[in-house]
Amino acid sequence: MNIGIDSIAFSTSNYFLDLRQLASHRDVDYDKYCIGIGQTKMSIFPPNEDVVTIAVEAARKALRKVSQANRIDMLIFATESAFDLSKSAGIYVHRFLKLREDCRVFDLKQACYSATAALRLAKSHVAENPDSMVLIVASDVVKYSPHTLGEPTQGGGSVAMVVSRDPRILTLEDHSGVHTADVMDFWRPVDRKEALFDSKLSVYNYLKSLEISFGRYLEKVNFSAYDVDYACYHAPFCKMARKAHRQIFKNKSVENTLIYNAVIGNSCSASLYICFVSLLDNSPEDLGGKRIGFYSYGSGSVAEFFSGLMVRGYEDMLTAEENRRLLENRTEISFAEYENFGKADAGGKKYKNIGDVTLADVENGRRMYAENSP
Ligand code: CAA
C-alpha cells in the first residue's frame, strides 16, 4: 500500500524583522547574515500569536484540499516550544478544526526532529488502519537571547501534513537511516523562553549525524546516492543546508528548497517540511516520479535520513501563489518593536494574526484562544 503526504501547507507570523536592522544595531556586517549565514529576514511573533494559532492556520489550509477529513483519527503536534508541560497543544488545534471526538491527540518532542518521528508513526498507523488519516502539525517559535550568536537565526513557522494511503503528493519509502547520540549542542531548560546552544558543536554534530545517518540509509536501500534526485534538509539557517548538501550531493542544487526559509528563519520541527514546500512551489522541473531525500536533525541529538517518491499530478495540490503572497504581505517591524514584542502582555496592543485564531489572554496558566471576528 502506498502511504505518504496527501496534503501539506505552512504558516508563519504576520510580522518580520529585516536582518539589515539587526546587523546595524548589533554592529555586524550585513553580509555576514545574508551571505555568511544565508538569511535576510526572520519571523517575529507578537503576543497574540503562538505555536497554536499558526498551527490552526496551516492545518486549515492543508485540510482545504481534503474532502474526507472525518477520516482523521490521530492528530500529532510536533513542537519544542511547548508552553504547558502537561496539556497537549494539539488539543486546541483539534477544537478549532472540529475534528472527531474519537481522534487521538498528543504532542511529540525531540528538538527539531519530532515531526519526522510523527511521520514514521503516521505511516505505521495508516498501514494498520488503511481508512485512517493522520494530521501532523509541526509548529515552533525559535528564540535566542539578544546579543548572542544565535540571534540572527531566530524565526518560527508551522507545517501541517495529512498522511494517508494513496497520497497525492509524496509516497514515503520504507527505509531510513537513524543516528542518536547524547550531545549537548542545543537545549532549553523548562524555565527559559530562549534556547541555549554551543554554536560550533551544533554545526559539527549536525554534519557528523548527516554523514552517519545517510550512510545507514544507503546501506539499507537497493540504489545509490545518484538515484536521489533532490534533497531537503533541516535548515536552522540556509547556509547549514548548503553545507549539508555539499557534503553528500556535490552536483545537485538545493537552492529551490531554501527560498522560504531565508525569510522565515529557523522554524525547528517545521523547517525541513517548509523546505519541501519551497521545492514543490519553486521547482522549474516537473518533480513527478522523482525521489526526494529528507534529512531531519534534532539537537541533543537524533538524526534521520529518509526518502519518498513524488506522485505524478502533485501540482494540483500546490498553493504556490498563495504561499508567496503570504510571505510578501507580512508587516515589517521596527527594531524597537522587535525588542519589545517579547515583553508585551497577551491581551495588550492588538496585532494582526496570520489566520483567524488569536491568543486572547493567559490567566493562571490557562490559555484562552478565540476566533477573530472579521
Ligand atoms: N561576509 C560574508 N560572510 C561572512 C562575513 C562577512 N562579513 N562574516 C562572516 N562570514 C561567514 C563566515 O566565514 C562563516 O562562513 P562559513 O560557515 O562558510 O565558514 C559564516 O559567515 C558564519 O560565521 P561564523 O562561523 O563566525 O558564525 P557564528 O560564530 O556567528 O555562528 C551560527 C553562526 C552557528 C549560525 C550561530 O548563529 C548559531 O550558533 N546559531 C544557533 C545554533 C544553530 O543554529 N546551530 C545549527 C546546527 S544545530 C540545529 O540545526 C538545531 C537547531 O535548529 C538549532
XYZ file of C-alpha atoms and ligand atoms in Angstrom:
428
model
C 0.000 0.000 0.000
C 1.326 3.470 -0.870
C 1.315 5.751 2.182
C 2.567 9.315 2.387
C 1.829 13.027 2.310
C -1.550 13.751 0.762
C -1.727 17.458 1.540
C 0.721 19.983 3.005
C 0.608 23.677 3.918
C 2.579 26.098 6.068
C 2.075 29.274 8.011
C 4.161 31.761 9.967
C 3.770 35.050 11.815
C 2.413 38.141 10.075
C 5.481 40.139 11.237
C 9.162 40.014 10.365
C 12.390 41.800 11.195
C 14.698 42.645 8.293
C 18.168 41.420 9.254
C 19.624 44.677 7.903
C 18.158 46.311 11.005
C 19.614 43.696 13.326
C 23.026 43.967 11.648
C 23.087 47.733 12.018
C 22.023 47.677 15.715
C 24.449 44.886 16.578
C 27.279 46.459 14.565
C 27.701 43.374 12.364
C 28.410 43.438 8.611
C 25.038 42.590 6.949
C 26.902 40.317 4.504
C 27.625 38.002 7.405
C 23.876 37.427 7.760
C 22.786 37.396 4.123
C 25.845 35.619 2.653
C 27.647 34.010 5.594
C 24.520 32.578 7.230
C 22.146 32.887 4.260
C 19.241 34.673 5.997
C 17.640 38.018 5.088
C 14.528 38.222 7.334
C 13.120 36.403 10.347
C 9.541 35.936 11.514
C 8.775 37.608 14.830
C 5.780 36.677 16.957
C 3.512 39.247 18.651
C 1.922 38.237 21.976
C -1.366 37.177 20.374
C 0.320 34.672 18.019
C 1.864 31.390 19.144
C 2.502 27.817 18.012
C -1.202 27.008 18.297
C -2.596 29.972 16.330
C -0.232 29.475 13.392
C -0.761 25.698 13.535
C -4.533 26.134 13.146
C -3.951 28.335 10.098
C -1.559 25.828 8.474
C -3.931 22.947 9.225
C -6.968 24.754 7.807
C -5.053 25.362 4.591
C -3.930 21.728 4.355
C -7.466 20.478 5.006
C -8.993 22.650 2.262
C -7.811 20.045 -0.272
C -9.012 17.037 1.747
C -12.629 16.039 1.160
C -12.774 13.285 3.820
C -11.278 14.986 6.871
C -13.607 12.863 9.037
C -11.136 10.007 8.405
C -8.569 11.804 10.612
C -8.374 9.731 13.798
C -4.957 10.907 15.007
C -3.512 14.421 15.396
C 0.161 14.679 16.312
C 1.502 18.081 17.365
C 5.294 18.217 16.966
C 6.965 21.038 18.875
C 9.817 22.052 21.126
C 8.100 25.361 22.001
C 5.518 23.887 24.358
C 4.135 26.288 26.971
C 2.455 23.602 29.050
C 4.252 20.523 30.306
C 1.015 18.625 30.724
C -1.746 19.580 28.285
C -1.092 18.908 24.624
C -1.063 21.987 22.361
C -2.738 19.735 19.792
C -5.987 19.719 21.762
C -6.590 23.400 20.943
C -6.000 22.649 17.270
C -8.394 19.701 17.461
C -11.088 22.034 18.835
C -10.680 24.739 16.182
C -10.661 22.166 13.380
C -13.748 20.422 14.807
C -12.151 17.001 14.378
C -13.875 13.813 15.578
C -14.077 13.231 19.309
C -12.551 9.762 18.924
C -9.375 11.260 17.421
C -6.156 10.596 19.404
C -4.285 13.845 20.105
C -0.814 14.193 21.596
C 2.399 16.243 21.384
C 5.818 14.890 20.409
C 9.125 16.473 21.415
C 12.717 15.886 20.360
C 14.066 19.292 19.351
C 13.649 19.865 15.585
C 13.294 16.124 14.844
C 9.820 15.390 16.214
C 7.774 15.939 13.026
C 9.820 13.204 11.383
C 9.062 10.818 14.244
C 5.404 11.800 13.731
C 5.635 10.983 10.021
C 7.015 7.488 10.684
C 4.345 6.900 13.344
C 1.617 8.117 10.984
C 2.846 5.756 8.262
C 2.615 2.761 10.631
C -0.826 3.855 11.840
C -2.202 4.088 8.299
C -0.586 0.740 7.370
C -2.569 -0.857 10.239
C -5.725 1.189 9.594
C -5.911 1.854 5.833
C -9.010 4.060 6.072
C -7.423 6.349 8.660
C -5.804 9.683 8.002
C -3.306 11.317 10.356
C -2.872 15.073 10.721
C 0.633 16.149 11.715
C 1.172 19.735 12.777
C 4.758 20.823 13.387
C 4.950 24.252 14.956
C 7.771 26.166 16.615
C 8.892 29.640 17.621
C 12.677 29.925 17.983
C 14.103 32.483 20.389
C 17.669 33.202 21.450
C 18.815 35.877 23.879
C 19.727 39.308 22.453
C 23.403 39.804 21.542
C 24.090 36.067 21.218
C 25.482 34.425 18.066
C 22.125 32.717 17.608
C 20.133 35.984 17.475
C 20.077 36.253 13.627
C 18.895 32.629 13.383
C 15.565 33.068 15.193
C 12.230 32.633 13.434
C 9.219 30.376 13.548
C 6.597 28.627 11.496
C 4.152 25.801 11.265
C 3.576 22.998 8.782
C 0.514 20.775 8.548
C 0.612 17.460 6.696
C -2.161 14.964 6.100
C -0.838 11.409 5.854
C -2.991 8.789 4.127
C -2.969 5.847 1.765
C -2.842 6.704 -1.973
C -1.279 10.107 -1.217
C -1.430 12.808 -3.867
C 1.965 14.432 -3.162
C 4.646 12.051 -1.852
C 4.810 8.300 -1.206
C 7.113 7.560 1.721
C 9.696 4.830 1.111
C 10.260 2.206 3.804
C 13.916 2.523 4.715
C 15.673 5.232 6.637
C 18.996 5.768 8.401
C 18.870 6.927 12.022
C 21.578 8.200 14.351
C 21.120 9.062 18.035
C 23.844 10.406 20.332
C 23.798 12.252 23.677
C 25.278 15.624 22.664
C 24.760 18.995 24.451
C 24.639 21.201 21.365
C 21.280 22.980 21.944
C 18.828 22.854 24.849
C 16.081 24.860 26.539
C 15.508 24.249 30.268
C 11.832 24.409 31.266
C 12.148 27.798 32.996
C 13.538 29.554 29.905
C 11.933 31.025 26.762
C 15.265 31.385 24.952
C 17.273 28.352 23.901
C 20.926 27.836 24.849
C 23.427 26.388 22.427
C 27.018 25.564 21.628
C 27.449 27.021 18.113
C 30.440 25.090 16.869
C 29.369 21.790 18.420
C 25.877 22.132 16.942
C 27.182 22.660 13.410
C 29.713 19.843 13.799
C 27.164 17.389 15.177
C 24.568 18.268 12.530
C 27.061 17.403 9.770
C 28.504 14.335 11.516
C 24.999 12.958 12.115
C 24.199 13.548 8.435
C 27.206 11.518 7.360
C 26.277 8.633 9.664
C 22.511 8.580 9.012
C 22.943 8.966 5.240
C 25.490 6.101 5.283
C 22.998 3.911 7.195
C 20.237 4.839 4.735
C 22.399 3.864 1.742
C 23.270 0.510 3.355
C 19.551 -0.362 3.520
C 18.293 0.747 0.109
C 18.953 -1.038 -3.168
C 20.003 2.108 -5.045
C 22.807 4.637 -4.826
C 23.106 8.322 -3.906
C 22.764 9.119 -7.634
C 19.161 7.876 -7.525
C 18.176 10.588 -5.039
C 17.084 13.432 -7.331
C 16.600 16.255 -4.797
C 17.211 16.661 -1.092
C 15.633 18.795 1.638
C 17.347 19.487 4.958
C 16.504 20.782 8.375
C 17.560 24.411 7.882
C 18.320 26.319 11.117
C 19.806 28.821 8.647
C 20.185 28.400 4.886
C 23.970 28.090 4.884
C 23.663 24.987 7.124
C 21.579 23.222 4.482
C 24.012 24.293 1.745
C 26.918 22.828 3.712
C 24.992 19.608 4.288
C 24.124 19.333 0.621
C 27.724 19.875 -0.454
C 28.794 17.097 1.898
C 26.660 14.383 0.290
C 25.481 15.543 -3.177
C 28.155 17.565 -4.863
C 26.441 18.129 -8.217
C 22.839 18.886 -7.403
C 21.219 22.166 -6.434
C 19.485 22.798 -3.111
C 18.539 26.458 -3.749
C 14.835 25.983 -4.512
C 14.331 24.337 -1.108
C 15.614 27.414 0.748
C 13.580 30.303 -0.705
C 11.014 30.378 2.118
C 13.463 29.572 4.923
C 15.645 32.580 4.041
C 12.797 34.936 5.022
C 11.133 32.922 7.811
C 14.212 31.855 9.758
C 14.502 28.737 11.849
C 11.148 27.033 12.376
C 12.656 23.944 14.061
C 10.278 20.987 13.704
C 8.574 22.653 10.703
C 11.769 23.723 8.945
C 12.530 20.573 6.908
C 8.949 20.437 5.634
C 8.777 24.153 4.804
C 11.893 23.474 2.692
C 9.951 20.683 0.969
C 7.057 23.061 0.179
C 9.581 25.585 -1.128
C 10.950 22.938 -3.505
C 7.461 21.954 -4.676
C 6.432 25.569 -5.301
C 9.641 26.733 -6.962
C 10.994 23.801 -8.979
C 11.016 24.653 -12.694
C 11.150 20.903 -13.420
C 8.153 18.561 -13.095
C 9.023 16.558 -9.976
C 6.564 13.714 -10.757
C 8.312 10.340 -10.234
C 11.425 11.941 -8.687
C 12.979 10.662 -5.466
C 13.312 13.297 -2.707
C 15.731 12.745 0.180
C 14.989 14.283 3.604
C 17.497 14.982 6.354
C 15.918 15.616 9.734
C 18.104 16.768 12.634
C 17.077 17.460 16.206
C 19.787 18.663 18.548
C 20.502 16.624 21.545
C 20.552 14.600 19.220
C 18.524 12.432 16.833
C 19.010 12.464 13.053
C 17.228 10.581 10.290
C 17.689 10.388 6.530
C 14.742 9.007 4.564
C 13.160 9.416 1.144
C 9.942 9.458 -0.796
C 8.735 9.350 -4.393
C 6.814 12.273 -5.859
C 3.353 11.362 -7.111
C 2.544 12.386 -10.706
C -0.002 15.205 -10.821
C 1.130 16.565 -7.415
C 0.922 20.099 -8.906
C -2.858 20.086 -8.349
C -2.179 20.049 -4.597
C 0.045 23.149 -4.562
C -0.815 26.678 -3.459
C 2.383 28.362 -4.630
C 0.917 31.792 -5.379
C -0.861 31.912 -2.034
C 2.360 30.940 -0.228
C 4.366 33.671 -1.955
C 1.693 36.256 -1.162
C 1.633 35.187 2.482
C 5.351 35.908 2.798
C 5.318 39.100 0.718
C 2.363 40.640 2.555
C 3.801 40.357 6.052
C 4.444 43.550 8.003
C 7.968 44.689 8.768
C 8.550 45.723 12.384
C 10.987 48.290 13.658
C 13.956 47.337 15.789
C 12.311 48.963 18.832
C 9.210 46.804 18.344
C 11.415 43.722 17.949
C 12.980 44.451 21.323
C 9.569 44.906 22.955
C 7.469 42.172 21.311
C 8.510 39.556 23.832
C 7.815 41.850 26.768
C 4.242 42.880 25.920
C 1.413 41.133 27.779
C -1.027 38.943 25.875
C -4.213 40.954 25.531
C -2.311 44.264 25.265
C -1.874 46.151 21.966
C -3.658 44.452 19.068
C -1.519 42.892 16.380
C -2.923 41.161 13.313
C -2.927 37.375 13.393
C -1.928 35.459 10.274
C -5.177 33.474 10.496
C -8.500 33.654 12.296
C -7.425 32.361 15.698
C -5.866 34.617 18.320
C -4.385 34.101 21.761
C -6.733 36.438 23.639
C -5.422 36.052 27.186
C -3.477 33.899 29.610
C -4.866 33.643 33.129
C -3.267 31.483 35.780
C -1.590 29.487 33.006
C -4.908 28.941 31.189
C -4.541 29.913 27.547
C -7.642 31.448 26.072
C -7.919 31.347 22.309
C -10.659 32.985 20.283
C -11.706 33.323 16.651
C -11.050 36.826 15.326
C -14.233 38.427 14.123
C -13.906 39.799 10.551
N 30.628 38.479 4.834
C 30.363 37.249 4.370
N 30.470 36.127 5.124
C 30.847 36.273 6.405
C 31.151 37.537 6.952
C 31.026 38.673 6.106
N 31.276 39.907 6.557
N 31.494 37.364 8.239
C 31.415 36.031 8.497
N 31.026 35.377 7.380
C 30.811 33.939 7.213
C 31.859 33.095 7.900
O 33.009 32.964 7.087
C 31.104 31.791 8.056
O 31.084 31.081 6.841
P 31.383 29.508 6.820
O 30.351 28.899 7.723
O 31.202 29.150 5.394
O 32.750 29.327 7.360
C 29.671 32.250 8.324
O 29.608 33.603 7.896
C 29.264 32.197 9.785
O 30.231 32.881 10.517
P 30.760 32.316 11.919
O 31.254 30.926 11.749
O 31.649 33.336 12.506
O 29.373 32.267 12.660
P 28.979 32.439 14.158
O 30.051 32.026 15.091
O 28.376 33.792 14.288
O 27.778 31.326 14.274
C 25.736 30.220 13.776
C 26.803 31.191 13.270
C 26.348 28.880 14.055
C 24.701 30.132 12.731
C 25.087 30.839 15.057
O 24.183 31.801 14.634
C 24.385 29.859 15.935
O 25.004 29.265 16.797
N 23.028 29.653 15.774
C 22.248 28.813 16.689
C 22.626 27.348 16.652
C 22.385 26.710 15.294
O 21.543 27.117 14.519
N 23.109 25.606 15.010
C 22.918 24.861 13.776
C 23.040 23.362 13.953
S 22.013 22.798 15.276
C 20.467 22.591 14.590
O 20.325 22.503 13.416
C 19.270 22.555 15.503
C 18.595 23.867 15.510
O 17.652 24.088 14.773
C 19.096 24.910 16.398
